[in-house]
Short mmCIF file of C-alpha atoms and ligand atoms in Angstrom, two decimals:
data_model
loop_
_atom_site.label_atom_id
_atom_site.label_comp_id
_atom_site.label_asym_id
_atom_site.label_seq_id
_atom_site.Cartn_x
_atom_site.Cartn_y
_atom_site.Cartn_z
CA UNK A 16 202.30 104.36 48.34
CA UNK A 17 199.75 107.20 48.82
CA UNK A 18 199.61 107.23 52.20
CA UNK A 19 203.05 109.13 51.41
CA UNK A 20 202.23 112.77 49.99
CA UNK A 21 198.72 112.07 52.52
CA UNK A 22 200.23 111.40 56.10
CA UNK A 23 202.19 114.71 56.86
CA UNK A 24 204.85 114.78 58.98
CA UNK A 25 206.18 115.26 62.04
CA UNK A 26 204.76 111.64 63.58
CA UNK A 27 203.82 111.64 66.20
CA UNK A 28 202.34 108.04 67.34
CA UNK A 29 201.36 108.24 71.59
CA UNK A 30 199.81 110.55 72.74
CA UNK A 31 197.97 110.13 76.09
CA UNK A 32 194.22 111.73 76.78
CA UNK A 33 191.80 111.97 80.07
CA UNK A 34 190.45 109.12 78.33
CA UNK A 35 193.07 106.75 80.62
CA UNK A 36 196.65 108.87 82.58
CA UNK A 37 196.98 112.20 80.82
CA UNK A 38 195.57 115.43 81.91
CA UNK A 39 193.86 117.24 78.62
CA UNK A 40 190.69 115.88 76.91
CA UNK A 41 191.25 114.62 73.65
CA UNK A 42 190.80 117.49 71.88
CA UNK A 43 193.17 119.27 74.43
CA UNK A 44 195.90 116.51 72.85
CA UNK A 45 194.81 116.87 69.24
CA UNK A 46 195.23 120.76 69.73
CA UNK A 47 198.67 120.40 72.16
CA UNK A 48 200.11 117.80 69.32
CA UNK A 49 199.75 120.85 66.40
CA UNK A 50 201.01 123.70 68.27
CA UNK A 51 203.81 121.83 68.65
CA UNK A 52 203.70 120.85 65.02
CA UNK A 53 202.70 117.67 64.34
CA UNK A 54 200.73 116.72 61.44
CA UNK A 55 199.76 112.91 61.92
CA UNK A 56 198.87 111.36 65.30
CA UNK A 57 198.10 108.55 66.76
CA UNK A 58 195.81 108.49 70.49
CA UNK A 59 197.17 105.58 72.59
CA UNK A 60 195.18 105.35 75.63
CA UNK A 61 195.67 102.53 77.86
CA UNK A 62 193.48 99.45 77.04
CA UNK A 63 190.50 101.68 75.36
CA UNK A 64 189.84 103.76 72.24
CA UNK A 65 186.99 105.38 73.98
CA UNK A 66 188.79 109.05 73.36
CA UNK A 67 189.31 108.61 68.94
CA UNK A 68 185.76 109.78 67.90
CA UNK A 69 186.69 113.22 69.61
CA UNK A 70 190.11 113.32 69.26
CA UNK A 71 189.14 112.51 65.12
CA UNK A 72 186.64 115.13 65.28
CA UNK A 73 189.74 117.79 66.46
CA UNK A 74 192.14 116.51 63.93
CA UNK A 75 189.39 117.20 61.36
CA UNK A 76 189.18 119.87 62.58
CA UNK A 77 193.73 121.24 62.38
CA UNK A 78 194.32 119.60 59.41
CA UNK A 79 195.96 116.58 61.44
CA UNK A 80 196.05 112.73 60.00
CA UNK A 81 195.06 110.30 62.96
CA UNK A 82 195.99 106.74 63.30
CA UNK A 83 193.74 104.70 65.67
CA UNK A 84 195.83 104.02 68.66
CA UNK A 85 195.81 101.51 72.11
CA UNK A 86 198.54 100.99 74.45
CA UNK A 87 197.47 98.20 75.51
CA UNK A 88 198.87 96.45 79.24
CA UNK A 89 200.56 92.47 79.26
CA UNK A 90 202.87 90.93 81.10
CA UNK A 91 206.77 89.77 79.60
CA UNK A 92 208.44 86.91 79.42
CA UNK A 93 209.56 87.38 83.22
CA UNK A 94 206.19 88.26 84.53
CA UNK A 95 207.12 92.07 84.69
CA UNK A 96 205.19 95.00 82.93
CA UNK A 97 205.11 95.32 78.76
CA UNK A 98 203.14 98.54 77.20
CA UNK A 99 201.97 97.30 73.70
CA UNK A 100 200.85 99.48 71.26
CA UNK A 101 198.33 98.59 69.20
CA UNK A 102 197.74 100.83 65.36
CA UNK A 103 195.61 100.56 63.06
CA UNK A 104 193.11 97.62 64.48
CA UNK A 105 189.67 97.24 64.15
CA UNK A 106 188.63 98.83 67.81
CA UNK A 107 185.23 96.53 67.31
CA UNK A 108 186.71 93.26 67.20
CA UNK A 109 185.46 91.16 69.81
CA UNK A 110 188.33 88.62 71.01
CA UNK A 111 190.59 92.08 71.52
CA UNK A 112 187.63 94.28 72.94
CA UNK A 113 187.08 91.67 76.02
CA UNK A 114 191.09 91.19 76.64
CA UNK A 115 191.38 94.96 77.06
CA UNK A 116 188.00 95.17 79.17
CA UNK A 117 189.55 92.23 81.45
CA UNK A 118 192.37 94.21 82.10
CA UNK A 119 190.14 97.66 82.55
CA UNK A 120 187.74 95.48 85.47
CA UNK A 121 192.08 94.37 86.94
CA UNK A 122 192.91 97.49 87.17
CA UNK A 123 190.96 98.40 90.32
CA UNK A 124 191.49 96.12 92.68
CA UNK A 125 195.08 95.82 91.96
CA UNK A 126 194.93 99.51 92.69
CA UNK A 127 192.71 98.76 95.42
CA UNK A 128 195.60 96.44 97.14
CA UNK A 129 198.69 98.79 96.61
CA UNK A 130 196.72 101.72 98.14
CA UNK A 131 195.49 99.31 100.75
CA UNK A 132 199.47 98.58 101.62
CA UNK A 133 200.99 102.07 100.92
CA UNK A 134 198.51 103.18 103.98
CA UNK A 135 200.34 100.24 106.02
CA UNK A 136 203.08 103.39 105.88
CA UNK A 137 201.89 105.72 104.58
CA UNK A 138 198.03 108.18 105.42
CA UNK A 139 196.65 107.45 102.45
CA UNK A 140 192.69 106.80 101.67
CA UNK A 141 191.35 104.69 98.29
CA UNK A 142 189.46 108.19 98.46
CA UNK A 143 192.54 110.28 97.64
CA UNK A 144 193.43 108.08 94.48
CA UNK A 145 189.48 108.38 93.14
CA UNK A 146 189.86 112.58 92.95
CA UNK A 147 192.64 112.06 91.00
CA UNK A 148 191.04 110.40 88.51
CA UNK A 149 188.23 112.77 88.93
CA UNK A 150 185.91 110.01 87.37
CA UNK A 151 187.94 108.90 84.34
CA UNK A 152 189.83 105.11 83.72
CA UNK A 153 191.79 104.85 86.21
CA UNK A 154 195.28 103.58 86.93
CA UNK A 155 198.89 103.71 88.67
CA UNK A 156 199.69 107.50 88.15
CA UNK A 157 196.15 108.48 89.75
CA UNK A 158 198.34 107.08 93.40
CA UNK A 159 201.54 107.92 92.55
CA UNK A 160 199.34 111.61 92.32
CA UNK A 161 197.71 111.22 95.41
CA UNK A 162 201.00 110.73 96.76
CA UNK A 163 202.64 113.73 95.42
CA UNK A 164 199.56 115.53 96.08
CA UNK A 165 200.51 114.18 100.31
CA UNK A 166 203.79 115.62 100.38
CA UNK A 167 205.41 112.32 99.85
CA UNK A 168 206.56 112.00 96.33
CA UNK A 169 208.62 114.93 95.09
CA UNK A 170 206.73 113.97 91.41
CA UNK A 171 205.89 110.63 89.78
CA UNK A 172 209.02 109.59 88.94
CA UNK A 173 209.98 109.79 92.62
CA UNK A 174 207.00 107.83 92.85
CA UNK A 175 207.57 104.60 90.48
CA UNK A 176 211.91 104.80 91.58
CA UNK A 177 212.10 104.83 95.14
CA UNK A 178 208.12 104.34 96.64
CA UNK A 179 206.69 101.54 94.71
CA UNK A 180 209.27 99.66 93.08
CA UNK A 181 208.85 95.79 91.64
CA UNK A 182 210.55 94.18 94.57
CA UNK A 183 209.17 96.46 97.41
CA UNK A 184 206.51 95.53 99.75
CA UNK A 185 203.52 98.11 97.63
CA UNK A 186 204.33 96.48 94.42
CA UNK A 187 201.41 94.37 92.85
CA UNK A 188 201.86 92.65 90.26
CA UNK A 189 200.50 93.86 86.93
CA UNK A 190 197.28 92.00 85.82
CA UNK A 191 198.63 92.47 82.48
CA UNK A 192 197.73 89.23 79.43
CA UNK A 193 200.73 87.26 78.51
CA UNK A 194 202.79 89.63 75.33
CA UNK A 195 202.65 86.45 73.08
CA UNK A 196 198.95 86.45 73.58
CA UNK A 197 198.38 90.33 72.95
CA UNK A 198 200.59 90.77 69.52
CA UNK A 199 197.66 87.72 68.68
CA UNK A 200 195.11 89.55 69.52
CA UNK A 201 195.87 92.76 68.17
CA UNK A 202 197.61 90.79 64.99
CA UNK A 203 193.80 88.83 64.83
CA UNK A 204 191.80 92.92 65.13
CA UNK A 205 193.99 93.71 62.39
CA UNK A 206 196.42 95.69 63.33
CA UNK A 207 199.95 96.22 63.56
CA UNK A 208 201.72 95.46 67.29
CA UNK A 209 204.58 97.57 68.44
CA UNK A 210 206.10 97.34 72.14
CA UNK A 211 206.50 100.30 73.92
CA UNK A 212 209.73 101.98 75.58
CA UNK A 213 210.45 98.34 75.48
CA UNK A 214 214.11 99.18 77.09
CA UNK A 215 213.15 102.47 79.47
CA UNK A 216 211.81 100.29 82.66
CA UNK A 217 214.27 97.42 82.87
CA UNK A 218 218.11 97.26 83.32
CA UNK A 219 218.29 94.50 80.87
CA UNK A 220 219.42 92.97 77.97
CA UNK A 221 216.63 91.29 75.43
CA UNK A 222 217.69 88.05 75.39
CA UNK A 223 218.03 86.23 72.01
CA UNK A 224 215.38 83.14 72.78
CA UNK A 225 212.40 86.15 73.58
CA UNK A 226 213.43 87.92 70.72
CA UNK A 227 213.08 84.93 68.40
CA UNK A 228 209.41 83.93 70.79
CA UNK A 229 208.23 87.93 69.96
CA UNK A 230 208.71 87.86 66.21
CA UNK A 231 207.42 83.68 65.68
CA UNK A 232 204.35 85.45 67.58
CA UNK A 233 203.43 88.56 65.20
CA UNK A 234 205.27 91.38 66.37
CA UNK A 235 205.77 94.40 64.15
CA UNK A 236 208.30 96.33 65.57
CA UNK A 237 209.63 97.93 68.84
CA UNK A 238 209.34 101.83 70.08
CA UNK A 239 213.20 102.72 70.53
CA UNK A 240 212.56 106.50 69.90
CA UNK A 241 211.56 106.77 73.25
CA UNK A 242 212.71 108.91 76.67
CA UNK A 243 212.62 106.18 78.72
CA UNK A 244 215.34 104.00 76.29
CA UNK A 245 218.17 105.87 77.23
CA UNK A 246 218.26 104.90 80.40
CA UNK A 247 219.47 101.61 78.89
CA UNK A 248 222.01 102.15 76.00
CA UNK A 249 222.89 98.27 76.24
CA UNK A 250 219.12 97.57 75.79
CA UNK A 251 218.87 99.91 73.26
CA UNK A 252 221.12 98.67 70.94
CA UNK A 253 220.62 95.31 71.17
CA UNK A 254 216.96 96.02 69.95
CA UNK A 255 218.20 97.89 67.36
CA UNK A 256 220.38 94.77 66.08
CA UNK A 257 217.58 92.90 66.01
CA UNK A 258 215.51 95.27 64.19
CA UNK A 259 217.87 95.18 61.71
CA UNK A 260 217.99 91.50 61.74
CA UNK A 261 214.17 90.44 61.97
CA UNK A 262 213.30 93.49 59.68
CA UNK A 263 211.00 95.19 62.34
CA UNK A 264 209.32 98.44 61.91
CA UNK A 265 210.47 101.38 64.42
CA UNK A 266 208.88 103.90 65.28
CA UNK A 267 209.33 107.67 67.88
CA UNK A 268 207.00 109.18 69.23
CA UNK A 269 206.59 111.68 72.26
CA UNK A 270 204.50 109.70 74.76
CA UNK A 271 202.72 112.79 75.95
CA UNK A 272 200.42 112.98 79.04
CA UNK A 273 199.87 116.37 79.53
CA UNK A 274 201.39 117.80 82.68
CA UNK A 275 201.58 114.45 84.24
CA UNK A 276 204.81 114.14 82.41
CA UNK A 277 207.17 116.57 80.92
CA UNK A 278 207.22 114.77 77.25
CA UNK A 279 206.02 117.66 75.16
CA UNK A 280 204.62 116.11 71.36
CA UNK A 281 206.69 115.81 69.11
CA UNK A 282 210.09 115.27 70.92
CA UNK A 283 210.74 112.40 69.23
CA UNK A 284 209.23 111.15 66.07
CA UNK A 285 208.72 107.91 63.50
CA UNK A 286 209.44 108.06 59.93
CA UNK A 287 207.29 108.49 57.00
CA UNK A 288 208.39 104.93 55.50
CA UNK A 289 207.85 103.27 59.06
CA UNK A 290 204.25 104.79 59.32
CA UNK A 291 203.46 103.38 55.67
CA UNK A 292 204.88 99.72 56.99
CA UNK A 293 202.50 100.00 59.79
CA UNK A 294 199.42 101.27 57.00
CA UNK A 295 200.65 98.26 54.91
CA UNK A 296 200.33 95.55 57.83
CA UNK A 297 197.01 96.78 59.25
CA UNK A 298 193.65 96.28 57.55
CA UNK A 299 191.46 97.06 60.70
CA UNK A 300 190.94 100.44 60.67
CA UNK A 301 192.55 103.28 57.87
CA UNK A 302 194.03 106.01 58.82
CA UNK A 303 191.98 109.16 58.41
CA UNK A 304 193.28 112.00 56.60
CA UNK A 305 193.50 115.77 56.66
FE1 FE B 25 203.71 103.33 78.49
FE1 FE B 26 202.44 105.73 76.75
#
């Protein structure tokens, strides 16, 4: 029960820095979170923990609790992209590291292929995309930003919802790992796997057999209070039922990305009881208390 009193509220467990696709440095993310009132935060960059050290140092400065996190690119049962949040895993676990590095390696050829396909219709080049990433880990949001700067889309949402939809000729399937393998890897590294925005990007309701398979693989829970989930109330309601039935952890988070998304820190939060469950289930990395 000790952590109950040590990890101060409010708790925001999903924020991105420019180590992946956010626009703020890890230090700036921590300051933005603190300024918005957050007192316990997880830095969850895509497929990398490279921002942890800087965030840990700034959390200490601000008197905030740091929870180690990462958002892993995975593939679901239907082949679609799934984002798996991992918390309090060993950041040096070799199996997990080599898996996420393979995702990072596959990201660039995929983006190049999407850029090539877009270039058949739009005057966009790979250099336009590289400029957006500015030397940092490159992702699809940089492609979206390049299209925005060139005036082809209004914003990132316009890009994903109206141009590079899954059935468009520009879409190249995600290179992610099978979601059950990701769950196994995260657990193997002593971490807790929580599916990020589990219904926001799909209109479907998760079939029971998928839930049973995820539960058997060791899924820890779902990030239910996420702005994107509310676009699919039916899918969200079903996950709330599953969370009860399978006794899963449920979290809420902002998914702050700096200026790339409107999501501001602390817009959704996680309860101390649920953070305590994550801490109790983890063995790979301890929270760093203020
Ligand atoms: Fe995500
Ligand atoms: Fe995210």
